Amino acid sequence: MLRWISEHKGKSIGIVVGAVLGLGVIQSLTIHVSPLSWGWHQPVDTADGVALSGYDTVAYHVIGAATMGSPAHHVRWMDSNWHFVNEDHRALFEAQPTKYAPQFGGHCAVAVSAGSTTSADPTVWHIEDDKLYVFFDEEPMKDFRARRSEIAQLAEQAWKGAGNP
């Protein structure tokens, strides 16, 4: 067995490295991770064409909670469908979409500050200066809260530097 390993060591390492890299690519595609500079991201992070996985972006501001919207109350904005809990929230969004839409198209704010996009969990959020930020999970949100102005500034520069609105 040791003889076979020494004879095939280079091939085995290549296979292992290839498998690991392949799994990394597959994993990154499933959680929508990509450097902003690649331009592979969408301006609005969507699941099946629905922003914030169907959560009502106005509800964060008005109700103060992550609240699932309904397709019965929807708007199409920035090539994405946005769902709302009622017609009042839909009307507020239509009147001022940039006020209510999450920063960085709903991508994780901390990932954007590092020059990447990562899909966010819409139940992990924070409002700062009347702006909605969403995060991949609790750890990036804690980091954001600890270094708000630094992360927000870096994210804004990276987002606009990649040609986003």
Short mmCIF file of N, CA and C in Angstrom, two decimals:
data_model
loop_
_atom_site.label_atom_id
_atom_site.label_comp_id
_atom_site.label_asym_id
_atom_site.label_seq_id
_atom_site.Cartn_x
_atom_site.Cartn_y
_atom_site.Cartn_z
N MET A 1 0.82 -1.19 0.00
CA MET A 1 0.00 0.00 0.00
C MET A 1 0.86 1.26 0.00
N LEU A 2 1.94 1.25 0.84
CA LEU A 2 2.81 2.42 0.90
C LEU A 2 3.48 2.67 -0.45
N ARG A 3 3.84 1.58 -1.12
CA ARG A 3 4.46 1.71 -2.44
C ARG A 3 3.49 2.37 -3.42
N TRP A 4 2.21 1.95 -3.41
CA TRP A 4 1.20 2.52 -4.31
C TRP A 4 1.02 4.01 -4.01
N ILE A 5 0.97 4.36 -2.72
CA ILE A 5 0.81 5.77 -2.34
C ILE A 5 1.99 6.59 -2.85
N SER A 6 3.22 6.08 -2.67
CA SER A 6 4.38 6.86 -3.12
C SER A 6 4.40 6.97 -4.65
N GLU A 7 3.95 5.94 -5.36
CA GLU A 7 3.93 5.99 -6.82
C GLU A 7 2.83 6.92 -7.34
N HIS A 8 1.75 7.04 -6.63
CA HIS A 8 0.60 7.82 -7.09
C HIS A 8 0.36 9.09 -6.27
N LYS A 9 1.33 9.44 -5.46
CA LYS A 9 1.20 10.59 -4.56
C LYS A 9 0.79 11.86 -5.30
N GLY A 10 1.42 12.16 -6.39
CA GLY A 10 1.09 13.38 -7.14
C GLY A 10 -0.33 13.36 -7.65
N LYS A 11 -0.77 12.22 -8.18
CA LYS A 11 -2.13 12.10 -8.69
C LYS A 11 -3.15 12.20 -7.55
N SER A 12 -2.85 11.57 -6.43
CA SER A 12 -3.77 11.58 -5.30
C SER A 12 -3.95 12.99 -4.76
N ILE A 13 -2.85 13.70 -4.64
CA ILE A 13 -2.94 15.08 -4.15
C ILE A 13 -3.76 15.92 -5.13
N GLY A 14 -3.54 15.74 -6.40
CA GLY A 14 -4.30 16.47 -7.42
C GLY A 14 -5.79 16.18 -7.33
N ILE A 15 -6.13 14.92 -7.11
CA ILE A 15 -7.54 14.54 -6.99
C ILE A 15 -8.15 15.16 -5.74
N VAL A 16 -7.43 15.10 -4.63
CA VAL A 16 -7.93 15.67 -3.37
C VAL A 16 -8.09 17.18 -3.51
N VAL A 17 -7.09 17.85 -4.04
CA VAL A 17 -7.17 19.31 -4.22
C VAL A 17 -8.32 19.66 -5.15
N GLY A 18 -8.45 18.92 -6.24
CA GLY A 18 -9.55 19.16 -7.18
C GLY A 18 -10.90 18.97 -6.52
N ALA A 19 -11.05 17.94 -5.71
CA ALA A 19 -12.31 17.68 -5.02
C ALA A 19 -12.63 18.79 -4.03
N VAL A 20 -11.62 19.22 -3.28
CA VAL A 20 -11.84 20.28 -2.29
C VAL A 20 -12.22 21.58 -3.00
N LEU A 21 -11.52 21.92 -4.06
CA LEU A 21 -11.85 23.14 -4.80
C LEU A 21 -13.25 23.04 -5.40
N GLY A 22 -13.57 21.88 -5.94
CA GLY A 22 -14.90 21.67 -6.52
C GLY A 22 -15.99 21.84 -5.48
N LEU A 23 -15.80 21.31 -4.30
CA LEU A 23 -16.78 21.46 -3.23
C LEU A 23 -16.90 22.92 -2.80
N GLY A 24 -15.77 23.62 -2.78
CA GLY A 24 -15.81 25.05 -2.43
C GLY A 24 -16.61 25.84 -3.43
N VAL A 25 -16.44 25.54 -4.71
CA VAL A 25 -17.21 26.24 -5.75
C VAL A 25 -18.69 25.93 -5.60
N ILE A 26 -19.02 24.66 -5.40
CA ILE A 26 -20.42 24.27 -5.25
C ILE A 26 -21.02 24.96 -4.03
N GLN A 27 -20.30 24.97 -2.91
CA GLN A 27 -20.81 25.62 -1.71
C GLN A 27 -21.01 27.10 -1.95
N SER A 28 -20.07 27.76 -2.59
CA SER A 28 -20.20 29.20 -2.79
C SER A 28 -21.38 29.52 -3.68
N LEU A 29 -21.70 28.65 -4.61
CA LEU A 29 -22.85 28.89 -5.47
C LEU A 29 -24.16 28.71 -4.72
N THR A 30 -24.20 27.81 -3.76
CA THR A 30 -25.45 27.57 -3.04
C THR A 30 -25.78 28.70 -2.08
N ILE A 31 -24.80 29.42 -1.57
CA ILE A 31 -25.11 30.54 -0.69
C ILE A 31 -24.82 31.88 -1.38
N HIS A 32 -24.64 31.83 -2.67
CA HIS A 32 -24.48 33.04 -3.48
C HIS A 32 -23.33 33.94 -3.03
N VAL A 33 -22.14 33.39 -2.96
CA VAL A 33 -20.96 34.15 -2.56
C VAL A 33 -20.15 34.46 -3.81
N SER A 34 -19.77 35.72 -3.96
CA SER A 34 -18.87 36.08 -5.04
C SER A 34 -18.25 37.44 -4.74
N PRO A 35 -17.01 37.64 -5.19
CA PRO A 35 -16.41 38.97 -5.03
C PRO A 35 -17.19 40.00 -5.85
N LEU A 36 -17.37 41.17 -5.30
CA LEU A 36 -18.07 42.23 -6.03
C LEU A 36 -17.40 42.52 -7.36
N SER A 37 -16.07 42.44 -7.38
CA SER A 37 -15.33 42.78 -8.59
C SER A 37 -15.64 41.84 -9.75
N TRP A 38 -16.15 40.64 -9.47
CA TRP A 38 -16.50 39.71 -10.55
C TRP A 38 -17.78 40.14 -11.27
N GLY A 39 -18.62 40.91 -10.59
CA GLY A 39 -19.86 41.36 -11.20
C GLY A 39 -20.90 40.26 -11.36
N TRP A 40 -20.78 39.19 -10.61
CA TRP A 40 -21.72 38.07 -10.73
C TRP A 40 -22.97 38.26 -9.88
N HIS A 41 -22.96 39.22 -9.00
CA HIS A 41 -24.08 39.41 -8.09
C HIS A 41 -25.22 40.17 -8.76
N GLN A 42 -26.38 40.03 -8.19
CA GLN A 42 -27.54 40.80 -8.64
C GLN A 42 -27.63 42.06 -7.76
N PRO A 43 -28.14 43.16 -8.29
CA PRO A 43 -28.29 44.36 -7.47
C PRO A 43 -29.20 44.12 -6.25
N VAL A 44 -30.13 43.18 -6.40
CA VAL A 44 -30.99 42.79 -5.28
C VAL A 44 -30.84 41.29 -5.10
N ASP A 45 -30.47 40.88 -3.90
CA ASP A 45 -30.33 39.46 -3.60
C ASP A 45 -31.73 38.86 -3.52
N THR A 46 -31.98 37.87 -4.34
CA THR A 46 -33.31 37.27 -4.39
C THR A 46 -33.26 35.76 -4.28
N ALA A 47 -34.33 35.22 -3.78
CA ALA A 47 -34.55 33.77 -3.80
C ALA A 47 -35.74 33.57 -4.71
N ASP A 48 -35.54 32.91 -5.83
CA ASP A 48 -36.61 32.69 -6.80
C ASP A 48 -37.25 34.00 -7.25
N GLY A 49 -36.45 35.05 -7.40
CA GLY A 49 -36.95 36.33 -7.89
C GLY A 49 -37.64 37.19 -6.85
N VAL A 50 -37.64 36.76 -5.58
CA VAL A 50 -38.31 37.51 -4.51
C VAL A 50 -37.25 38.08 -3.56
N ALA A 51 -37.29 39.38 -3.37
CA ALA A 51 -36.35 40.04 -2.48
C ALA A 51 -36.60 39.66 -1.02
N LEU A 52 -35.54 39.60 -0.24
CA LEU A 52 -35.60 39.30 1.19
C LEU A 52 -36.36 38.00 1.49
N SER A 53 -36.29 37.06 0.58
CA SER A 53 -36.97 35.76 0.74
C SER A 53 -38.45 35.91 1.06
N GLY A 54 -39.03 37.04 0.63
CA GLY A 54 -40.46 37.27 0.84
C GLY A 54 -40.80 38.08 2.07
N TYR A 55 -39.80 38.48 2.86
CA TYR A 55 -40.08 39.30 4.04
C TYR A 55 -40.43 40.72 3.60
N ASP A 56 -41.29 41.37 4.37
CA ASP A 56 -41.77 42.72 4.09
C ASP A 56 -40.72 43.73 4.56
N THR A 57 -40.07 44.40 3.62
CA THR A 57 -39.00 45.35 3.96
C THR A 57 -39.51 46.58 4.71
N VAL A 58 -40.77 46.92 4.53
CA VAL A 58 -41.35 48.05 5.26
C VAL A 58 -41.60 47.67 6.72
N ALA A 59 -41.94 46.43 6.97
CA ALA A 59 -42.26 45.98 8.32
C ALA A 59 -41.10 46.18 9.30
N TYR A 60 -39.88 46.04 8.84
CA TYR A 60 -38.73 46.26 9.72
C TYR A 60 -38.79 47.68 10.31
N HIS A 61 -39.15 48.64 9.47
CA HIS A 61 -39.19 50.04 9.87
C HIS A 61 -40.46 50.37 10.67
N VAL A 62 -41.59 49.85 10.23
CA VAL A 62 -42.88 50.23 10.80
C VAL A 62 -43.25 49.38 12.02
N ILE A 63 -43.09 48.07 11.89
CA ILE A 63 -43.47 47.16 12.97
C ILE A 63 -42.28 46.88 13.89
N GLY A 64 -41.07 46.94 13.34
CA GLY A 64 -39.87 46.64 14.12
C GLY A 64 -39.61 45.15 14.23
N ALA A 65 -40.07 44.41 13.22
CA ALA A 65 -39.90 42.95 13.24
C ALA A 65 -39.76 42.43 11.81
N ALA A 66 -39.03 41.33 11.69
CA ALA A 66 -38.96 40.63 10.40
C ALA A 66 -40.29 39.91 10.23
N THR A 67 -41.05 40.32 9.22
CA THR A 67 -42.41 39.82 9.02
C THR A 67 -42.57 39.34 7.58
N MET A 68 -43.02 38.12 7.42
CA MET A 68 -43.21 37.57 6.09
C MET A 68 -44.32 38.32 5.36
N GLY A 69 -44.04 38.71 4.12
CA GLY A 69 -45.04 39.37 3.31
C GLY A 69 -45.86 38.35 2.54
N SER A 70 -46.73 38.84 1.68
CA SER A 70 -47.61 37.98 0.90
C SER A 70 -47.50 38.34 -0.58
N PRO A 71 -47.51 37.34 -1.45
CA PRO A 71 -47.50 37.64 -2.89
C PRO A 71 -48.74 38.43 -3.32
N ALA A 72 -49.78 38.41 -2.50
CA ALA A 72 -51.00 39.17 -2.83
C ALA A 72 -50.74 40.68 -2.78
N HIS A 73 -49.73 41.09 -2.02
CA HIS A 73 -49.36 42.51 -1.91
C HIS A 73 -47.91 42.63 -2.36
N HIS A 74 -47.72 42.82 -3.64
CA HIS A 74 -46.34 42.84 -4.16
C HIS A 74 -46.11 44.00 -5.10
N VAL A 75 -44.83 44.29 -5.30
CA VAL A 75 -44.36 45.32 -6.22
C VAL A 75 -43.16 44.74 -6.95
N ARG A 76 -43.01 45.11 -8.19
CA ARG A 76 -41.81 44.76 -8.95
C ARG A 76 -40.92 45.99 -8.96
N TRP A 77 -39.72 45.86 -8.42
CA TRP A 77 -38.77 46.98 -8.37
C TRP A 77 -37.37 46.41 -8.50
N MET A 78 -36.55 47.03 -9.31
CA MET A 78 -35.17 46.60 -9.57
C MET A 78 -35.11 45.12 -9.98
N ASP A 79 -35.98 44.75 -10.90
CA ASP A 79 -36.04 43.39 -11.44
C ASP A 79 -36.29 42.32 -10.39
N SER A 80 -36.93 42.69 -9.30
CA SER A 80 -37.24 41.75 -8.23
C SER A 80 -38.66 41.99 -7.73
N ASN A 81 -39.26 40.93 -7.23
CA ASN A 81 -40.57 41.05 -6.59
C ASN A 81 -40.36 41.30 -5.11
N TRP A 82 -41.14 42.20 -4.57
CA TRP A 82 -41.10 42.55 -3.15
C TRP A 82 -42.47 42.26 -2.58
N HIS A 83 -42.53 41.52 -1.49
CA HIS A 83 -43.79 41.15 -0.86
C HIS A 83 -44.02 41.98 0.40
N PHE A 84 -45.29 42.26 0.67
CA PHE A 84 -45.67 43.09 1.82
C PHE A 84 -46.82 42.46 2.57
N VAL A 85 -46.97 42.83 3.84
CA VAL A 85 -48.05 42.24 4.65
C VAL A 85 -49.41 42.83 4.30
N ASN A 86 -49.42 44.06 3.76
CA ASN A 86 -50.70 44.69 3.42
C ASN A 86 -50.48 45.77 2.36
N GLU A 87 -51.57 46.34 1.91
CA GLU A 87 -51.51 47.37 0.87
C GLU A 87 -50.87 48.66 1.37
N ASP A 88 -51.02 48.97 2.64
CA ASP A 88 -50.39 50.17 3.21
C ASP A 88 -48.86 50.09 3.09
N HIS A 89 -48.30 48.95 3.44
CA HIS A 89 -46.84 48.77 3.34
C HIS A 89 -46.40 48.81 1.88
N ARG A 90 -47.18 48.21 1.01
CA ARG A 90 -46.86 48.24 -0.42
C ARG A 90 -46.83 49.69 -0.92
N ALA A 91 -47.82 50.48 -0.52
CA ALA A 91 -47.90 51.88 -0.95
C ALA A 91 -46.72 52.70 -0.40
N LEU A 92 -46.35 52.45 0.86
CA LEU A 92 -45.19 53.16 1.43
C LEU A 92 -43.93 52.84 0.63
N PHE A 93 -43.75 51.58 0.30
CA PHE A 93 -42.57 51.18 -0.47
C PHE A 93 -42.58 51.81 -1.87
N GLU A 94 -43.73 51.76 -2.53
CA GLU A 94 -43.82 52.35 -3.87
C GLU A 94 -43.50 53.84 -3.86
N ALA A 95 -43.89 54.53 -2.81
CA ALA A 95 -43.64 55.97 -2.71
C ALA A 95 -42.16 56.28 -2.47
N GLN A 96 -41.46 55.40 -1.72
CA GLN A 96 -40.05 55.64 -1.38
C GLN A 96 -39.28 54.33 -1.28
N PRO A 97 -39.06 53.65 -2.38
CA PRO A 97 -38.40 52.34 -2.30
C PRO A 97 -36.99 52.39 -1.72
N THR A 98 -36.23 53.41 -2.01
CA THR A 98 -34.86 53.46 -1.49
C THR A 98 -34.82 53.72 0.01
N LYS A 99 -35.88 54.27 0.56
CA LYS A 99 -35.96 54.47 2.01
C LYS A 99 -36.13 53.13 2.72
N TYR A 100 -36.92 52.25 2.14
CA TYR A 100 -37.27 51.00 2.81
C TYR A 100 -36.44 49.79 2.38
N ALA A 101 -35.91 49.81 1.18
CA ALA A 101 -35.14 48.66 0.70
C ALA A 101 -33.88 48.47 1.54
N PRO A 102 -33.47 47.23 1.74
CA PRO A 102 -32.26 47.00 2.52
C PRO A 102 -31.02 47.54 1.80
N GLN A 103 -30.06 47.93 2.57
CA GLN A 103 -28.80 48.41 2.01
C GLN A 103 -28.12 47.27 1.24
N PHE A 104 -27.40 47.62 0.22
CA PHE A 104 -26.60 46.68 -0.57
C PHE A 104 -27.45 45.57 -1.17
N GLY A 105 -28.68 45.92 -1.54
CA GLY A 105 -29.54 44.98 -2.23
C GLY A 105 -29.94 43.77 -1.41
N GLY A 106 -29.78 43.86 -0.10
CA GLY A 106 -30.13 42.73 0.76
C GLY A 106 -29.02 41.71 0.91
N HIS A 107 -27.84 42.01 0.38
CA HIS A 107 -26.67 41.16 0.61
C HIS A 107 -26.14 41.47 2.01
N CYS A 108 -25.45 40.53 2.60
CA CYS A 108 -24.88 40.73 3.94
C CYS A 108 -23.97 41.95 3.94
N ALA A 109 -24.27 42.91 4.81
CA ALA A 109 -23.52 44.17 4.86
C ALA A 109 -22.05 43.97 5.19
N VAL A 110 -21.73 43.02 6.06
CA VAL A 110 -20.34 42.79 6.44
C VAL A 110 -19.58 42.15 5.28
N ALA A 111 -20.20 41.25 4.56
CA ALA A 111 -19.56 40.65 3.38
C ALA A 111 -19.28 41.72 2.34
N VAL A 112 -20.22 42.62 2.11
CA VAL A 112 -20.02 43.70 1.14
C VAL A 112 -18.86 44.59 1.57
N SER A 113 -18.73 44.84 2.88
CA SER A 113 -17.63 45.68 3.36
C SER A 113 -16.27 45.03 3.07
N ALA A 114 -16.26 43.71 2.92
CA ALA A 114 -15.03 42.97 2.61
C ALA A 114 -14.89 42.75 1.11
N GLY A 115 -15.80 43.33 0.31
CA GLY A 115 -15.68 43.24 -1.15
C GLY A 115 -16.35 42.02 -1.76
N SER A 116 -17.25 41.37 -1.02
CA SER A 116 -17.94 40.19 -1.54
C SER A 116 -19.44 40.34 -1.33
N THR A 117 -20.17 39.43 -1.95
CA THR A 117 -21.60 39.35 -1.66
C THR A 117 -21.89 37.99 -1.07
N THR A 118 -22.76 37.96 -0.11
CA THR A 118 -23.24 36.73 0.51
C THR A 118 -24.71 36.93 0.79
N SER A 119 -25.50 35.95 0.47
CA SER A 119 -26.92 36.03 0.79
C SER A 119 -27.09 36.21 2.29
N ALA A 120 -28.08 37.00 2.65
CA ALA A 120 -28.34 37.29 4.05
C ALA A 120 -29.57 36.52 4.53
N ASP A 121 -29.64 36.35 5.82
CA ASP A 121 -30.82 35.78 6.48
C ASP A 121 -31.70 36.97 6.85
N PRO A 122 -32.88 37.11 6.26
CA PRO A 122 -33.69 38.30 6.54
C PRO A 122 -34.19 38.40 7.98
N THR A 123 -34.00 37.36 8.78
CA THR A 123 -34.39 37.44 10.18
C THR A 123 -33.25 37.97 11.06
N VAL A 124 -32.08 38.21 10.44
CA VAL A 124 -30.93 38.77 11.17
C VAL A 124 -30.69 40.16 10.58
N TRP A 125 -31.13 41.18 11.28
CA TRP A 125 -31.17 42.52 10.72
C TRP A 125 -30.89 43.58 11.79
N HIS A 126 -30.64 44.78 11.29
CA HIS A 126 -30.37 45.92 12.18
C HIS A 126 -30.72 47.19 11.40
N ILE A 127 -31.34 48.14 12.09
CA ILE A 127 -31.60 49.44 11.47
C ILE A 127 -30.70 50.46 12.15
N GLU A 128 -29.98 51.18 11.33
CA GLU A 128 -29.05 52.22 11.79
C GLU A 128 -29.26 53.45 10.91
N ASP A 129 -29.49 54.60 11.51
CA ASP A 129 -29.74 55.84 10.76
C ASP A 129 -30.86 55.65 9.74
N ASP A 130 -31.90 54.95 10.14
CA ASP A 130 -33.08 54.68 9.32
C ASP A 130 -32.77 53.84 8.06
N LYS A 131 -31.66 53.11 8.09
CA LYS A 131 -31.28 52.23 6.99
C LYS A 131 -31.32 50.79 7.48
N LEU A 132 -31.89 49.91 6.67
CA LEU A 132 -32.00 48.50 7.01
C LEU A 132 -30.78 47.74 6.51
N TYR A 133 -30.13 47.02 7.40
CA TYR A 133 -29.00 46.16 7.07
C TYR A 133 -29.39 44.73 7.41
N VAL A 134 -29.06 43.79 6.55
CA VAL A 134 -29.30 42.37 6.83
C VAL A 134 -27.96 41.65 6.78
N PHE A 135 -27.91 40.48 7.45
CA PHE A 135 -26.64 39.79 7.65
C PHE A 135 -26.78 38.29 7.40
N PHE A 136 -25.66 37.66 7.12
CA PHE A 136 -25.60 36.21 6.87
C PHE A 136 -26.05 35.44 8.11
N ASP A 137 -25.58 35.85 9.28
CA ASP A 137 -26.00 35.25 10.55
C ASP A 137 -25.67 36.21 11.68
N GLU A 138 -25.77 35.74 12.90
CA GLU A 138 -25.58 36.61 14.07
C GLU A 138 -24.17 37.18 14.20
N GLU A 139 -23.15 36.42 13.85
CA GLU A 139 -21.76 36.90 14.03
C GLU A 139 -21.47 38.16 13.22
N PRO A 140 -21.77 38.19 11.92
CA PRO A 140 -21.53 39.45 11.19
C PRO A 140 -22.35 40.62 11.75
N MET A 141 -23.56 40.34 12.23
CA MET A 141 -24.36 41.41 12.80
C MET A 141 -23.68 41.96 14.06
N LYS A 142 -23.14 41.10 14.90
CA LYS A 142 -22.42 41.55 16.10
C LYS A 142 -21.21 42.39 15.70
N ASP A 143 -20.50 41.95 14.66
CA ASP A 143 -19.34 42.69 14.17
C ASP A 143 -19.77 44.07 13.68
N PHE A 144 -20.88 44.11 12.94
CA PHE A 144 -21.39 45.37 12.43
C PHE A 144 -21.74 46.32 13.59
N ARG A 145 -22.43 45.81 14.58
CA ARG A 145 -22.82 46.65 15.71
C ARG A 145 -21.61 47.19 16.47
N ALA A 146 -20.54 46.41 16.51
CA ALA A 146 -19.33 46.84 17.21
C ALA A 146 -18.55 47.89 16.42
N ARG A 147 -18.64 47.83 15.08
CA ARG A 147 -17.84 48.73 14.23
C ARG A 147 -18.72 49.37 13.15
N ARG A 148 -19.88 49.89 13.56
CA ARG A 148 -20.90 50.38 12.62
C ARG A 148 -20.37 51.31 11.53
N SER A 149 -19.82 52.42 11.94
CA SER A 149 -19.46 53.43 10.95
C SER A 149 -18.36 52.93 10.02
N GLU A 150 -17.39 52.20 10.55
CA GLU A 150 -16.31 51.67 9.72
C GLU A 150 -16.85 50.67 8.69
N ILE A 151 -17.65 49.72 9.13
CA ILE A 151 -18.17 48.70 8.21
C ILE A 151 -19.13 49.33 7.21
N ALA A 152 -20.01 50.20 7.66
CA ALA A 152 -20.96 50.85 6.75
C ALA A 152 -20.22 51.65 5.67
N GLN A 153 -19.18 52.36 6.06
CA GLN A 153 -18.42 53.16 5.10
C GLN A 153 -17.69 52.25 4.09
N LEU A 154 -17.04 51.20 4.58
CA LEU A 154 -16.35 50.27 3.69
C LEU A 154 -17.33 49.59 2.73
N ALA A 155 -18.47 49.20 3.25
CA ALA A 155 -19.48 48.53 2.41
C ALA A 155 -20.00 49.48 1.34
N GLU A 156 -20.27 50.70 1.73
CA GLU A 156 -20.77 51.69 0.76
C GLU A 156 -19.74 51.92 -0.36
N GLN A 157 -18.47 52.05 0.00
CA GLN A 157 -17.43 52.23 -1.01
C GLN A 157 -17.31 51.03 -1.93
N ALA A 158 -17.33 49.83 -1.36
CA ALA A 158 -17.22 48.61 -2.17
C ALA A 158 -18.43 48.45 -3.09
N TRP A 159 -19.63 48.73 -2.57
CA TRP A 159 -20.87 48.57 -3.33
C TRP A 159 -20.89 49.52 -4.52
N LYS A 160 -20.62 50.78 -4.26
CA LYS A 160 -20.62 51.78 -5.34
C LYS A 160 -19.44 51.58 -6.29
N GLY A 161 -18.31 51.13 -5.74
CA GLY A 161 -17.15 50.85 -6.58
C GLY A 161 -17.38 49.73 -7.57
N ALA A 162 -18.35 48.87 -7.27
CA ALA A 162 -18.68 47.76 -8.18
C ALA A 162 -19.79 48.17 -9.15
N GLY A 163 -20.15 49.47 -9.15
CA GLY A 163 -21.12 49.98 -10.11
C GLY A 163 -22.58 49.80 -9.71
N ASN A 164 -22.83 49.59 -8.43
CA ASN A 164 -24.21 49.43 -7.95
C ASN A 164 -24.82 50.77 -7.58
N PRO A 165 -26.15 50.84 -7.65
CA PRO A 165 -26.81 52.09 -7.28
C PRO A 165 -26.77 52.34 -5.78
#
